[in-house]
PDB file of C-alpha atoms in Angstrom:
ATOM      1  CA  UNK A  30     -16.306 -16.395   5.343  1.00 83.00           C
ATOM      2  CA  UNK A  31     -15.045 -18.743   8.332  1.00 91.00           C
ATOM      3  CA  UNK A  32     -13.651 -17.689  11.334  1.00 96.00           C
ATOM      4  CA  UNK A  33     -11.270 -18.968  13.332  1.00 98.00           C
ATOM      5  CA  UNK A  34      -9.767 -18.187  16.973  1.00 97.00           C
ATOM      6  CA  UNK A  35      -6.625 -17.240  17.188  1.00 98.00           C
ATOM      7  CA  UNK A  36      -4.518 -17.362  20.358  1.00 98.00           C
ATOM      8  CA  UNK A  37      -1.519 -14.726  20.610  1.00 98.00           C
ATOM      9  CA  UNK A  38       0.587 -15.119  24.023  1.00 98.00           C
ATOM     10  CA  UNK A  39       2.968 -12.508  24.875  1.00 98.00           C
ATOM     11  CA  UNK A  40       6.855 -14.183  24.678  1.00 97.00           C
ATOM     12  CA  UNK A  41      10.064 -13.113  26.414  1.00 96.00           C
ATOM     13  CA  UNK A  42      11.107 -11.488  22.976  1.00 96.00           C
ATOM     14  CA  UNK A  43       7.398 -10.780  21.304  1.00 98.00           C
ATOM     15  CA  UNK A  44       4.657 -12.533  20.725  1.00 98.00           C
ATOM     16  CA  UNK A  45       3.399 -16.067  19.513  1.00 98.00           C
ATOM     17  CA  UNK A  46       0.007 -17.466  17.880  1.00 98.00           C
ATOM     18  CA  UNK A  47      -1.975 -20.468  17.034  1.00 98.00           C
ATOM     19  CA  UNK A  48      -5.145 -21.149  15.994  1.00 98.00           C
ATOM     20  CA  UNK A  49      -6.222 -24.013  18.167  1.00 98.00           C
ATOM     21  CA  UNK A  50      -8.525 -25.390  15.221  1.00 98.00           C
ATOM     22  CA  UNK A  51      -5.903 -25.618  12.393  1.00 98.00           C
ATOM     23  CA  UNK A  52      -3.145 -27.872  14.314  1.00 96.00           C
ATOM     24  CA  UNK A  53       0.485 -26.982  13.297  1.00 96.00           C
ATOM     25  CA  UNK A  54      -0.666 -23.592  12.190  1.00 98.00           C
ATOM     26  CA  UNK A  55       1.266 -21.104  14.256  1.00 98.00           C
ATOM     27  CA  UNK A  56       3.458 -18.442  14.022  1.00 98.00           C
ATOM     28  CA  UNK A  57       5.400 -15.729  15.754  1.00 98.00           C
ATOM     29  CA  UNK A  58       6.491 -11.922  15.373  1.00 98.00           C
ATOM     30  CA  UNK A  59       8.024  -9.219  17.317  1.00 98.00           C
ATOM     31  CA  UNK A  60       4.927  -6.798  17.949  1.00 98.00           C
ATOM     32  CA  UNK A  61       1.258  -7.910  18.634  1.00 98.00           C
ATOM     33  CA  UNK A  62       0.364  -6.000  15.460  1.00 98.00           C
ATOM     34  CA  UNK A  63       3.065  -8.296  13.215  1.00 98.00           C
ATOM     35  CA  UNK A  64       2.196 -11.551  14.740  1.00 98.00           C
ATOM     36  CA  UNK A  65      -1.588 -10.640  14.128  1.00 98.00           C
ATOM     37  CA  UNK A  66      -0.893 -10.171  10.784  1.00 98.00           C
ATOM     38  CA  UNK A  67       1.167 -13.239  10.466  1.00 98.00           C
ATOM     39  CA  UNK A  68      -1.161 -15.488  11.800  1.00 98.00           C
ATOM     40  CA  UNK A  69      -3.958 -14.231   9.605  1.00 98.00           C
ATOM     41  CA  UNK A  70      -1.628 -15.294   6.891  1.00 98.00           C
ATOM     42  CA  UNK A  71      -0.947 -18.726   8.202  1.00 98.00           C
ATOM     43  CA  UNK A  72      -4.559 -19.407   8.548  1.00 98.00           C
ATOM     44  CA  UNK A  73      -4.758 -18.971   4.950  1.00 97.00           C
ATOM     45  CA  UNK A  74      -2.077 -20.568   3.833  1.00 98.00           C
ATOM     46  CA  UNK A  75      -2.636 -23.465   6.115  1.00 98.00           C
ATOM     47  CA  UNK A  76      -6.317 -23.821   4.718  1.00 98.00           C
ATOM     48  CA  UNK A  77      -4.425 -23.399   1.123  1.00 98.00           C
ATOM     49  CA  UNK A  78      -2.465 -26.626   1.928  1.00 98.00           C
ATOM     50  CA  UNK A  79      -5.119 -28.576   3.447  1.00 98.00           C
ATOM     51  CA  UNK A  80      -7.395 -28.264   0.252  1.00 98.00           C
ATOM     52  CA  UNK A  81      -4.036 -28.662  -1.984  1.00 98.00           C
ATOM     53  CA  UNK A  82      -3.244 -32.065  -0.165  1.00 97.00           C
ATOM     54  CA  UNK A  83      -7.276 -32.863  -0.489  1.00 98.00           C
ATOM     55  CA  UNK A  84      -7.662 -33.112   3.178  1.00 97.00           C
ATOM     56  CA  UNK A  85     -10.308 -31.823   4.868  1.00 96.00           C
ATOM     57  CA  UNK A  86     -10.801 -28.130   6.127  1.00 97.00           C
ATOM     58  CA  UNK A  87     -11.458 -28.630  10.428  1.00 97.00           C
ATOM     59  CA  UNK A  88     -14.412 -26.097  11.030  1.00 96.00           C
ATOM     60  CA  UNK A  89     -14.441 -23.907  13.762  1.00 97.00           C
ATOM     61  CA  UNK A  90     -14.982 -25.317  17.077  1.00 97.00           C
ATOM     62  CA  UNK A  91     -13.034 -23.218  19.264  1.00 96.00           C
ATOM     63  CA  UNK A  92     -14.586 -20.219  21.509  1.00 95.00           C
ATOM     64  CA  UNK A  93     -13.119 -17.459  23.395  1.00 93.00           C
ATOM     65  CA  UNK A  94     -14.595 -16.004  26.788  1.00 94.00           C
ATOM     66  CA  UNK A  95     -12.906 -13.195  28.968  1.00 93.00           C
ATOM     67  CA  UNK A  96     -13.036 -14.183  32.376  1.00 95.00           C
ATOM     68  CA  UNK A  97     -12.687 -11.152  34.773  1.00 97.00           C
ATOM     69  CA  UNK A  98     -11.659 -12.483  38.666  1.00 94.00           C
TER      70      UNK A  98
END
C-alpha cells in the first residue's frame, strides 16, 4: 500500500484538499470529515486514471512536519 500526503486547508465555506504528489488531484467538501473522505477517493481515482491513460504512477515524495513556534 502507498501513501500519500494529503493537504486539507480550512475555506471560508469548508474545507479543501490536495495531494501535493498527484497534481490536479484535489477536491473539496463542507466538513473536515467529508473532504477527508473525498480526497481519499480522488487519490484513487486519480491513480485509476493515470494507469488507465498508461502514464506513470508519481511515488511519494512529499513529507509532513508540525512545526510548533
Amino acid at each position: 500500500m502507498t501513501s500519500y500526503i494529503a493537504v486539507i486547508e480550512r475555506t471560508g465555506n469548508g474545507y479543501g484538499a490536495y495531494v501535493p504528489d498527484l497534481p490536479g488531484c484535489i477536491t473539496a467538501g463542507d466538513t473536515l470529515e467529508e473532504t477527508e473522505s473525498l480526497i481519499r477517493e480522488a487519490v484513487g481515482y486519480h491513480i485509476e486514471m493515470l494507469r488507465a491513460n498508461g502514464d506513470l504512477v508519481p511515488e511519494p515524495q512529499a513529507t509532513a512536519h508540525l512545526v510548533s513556534t
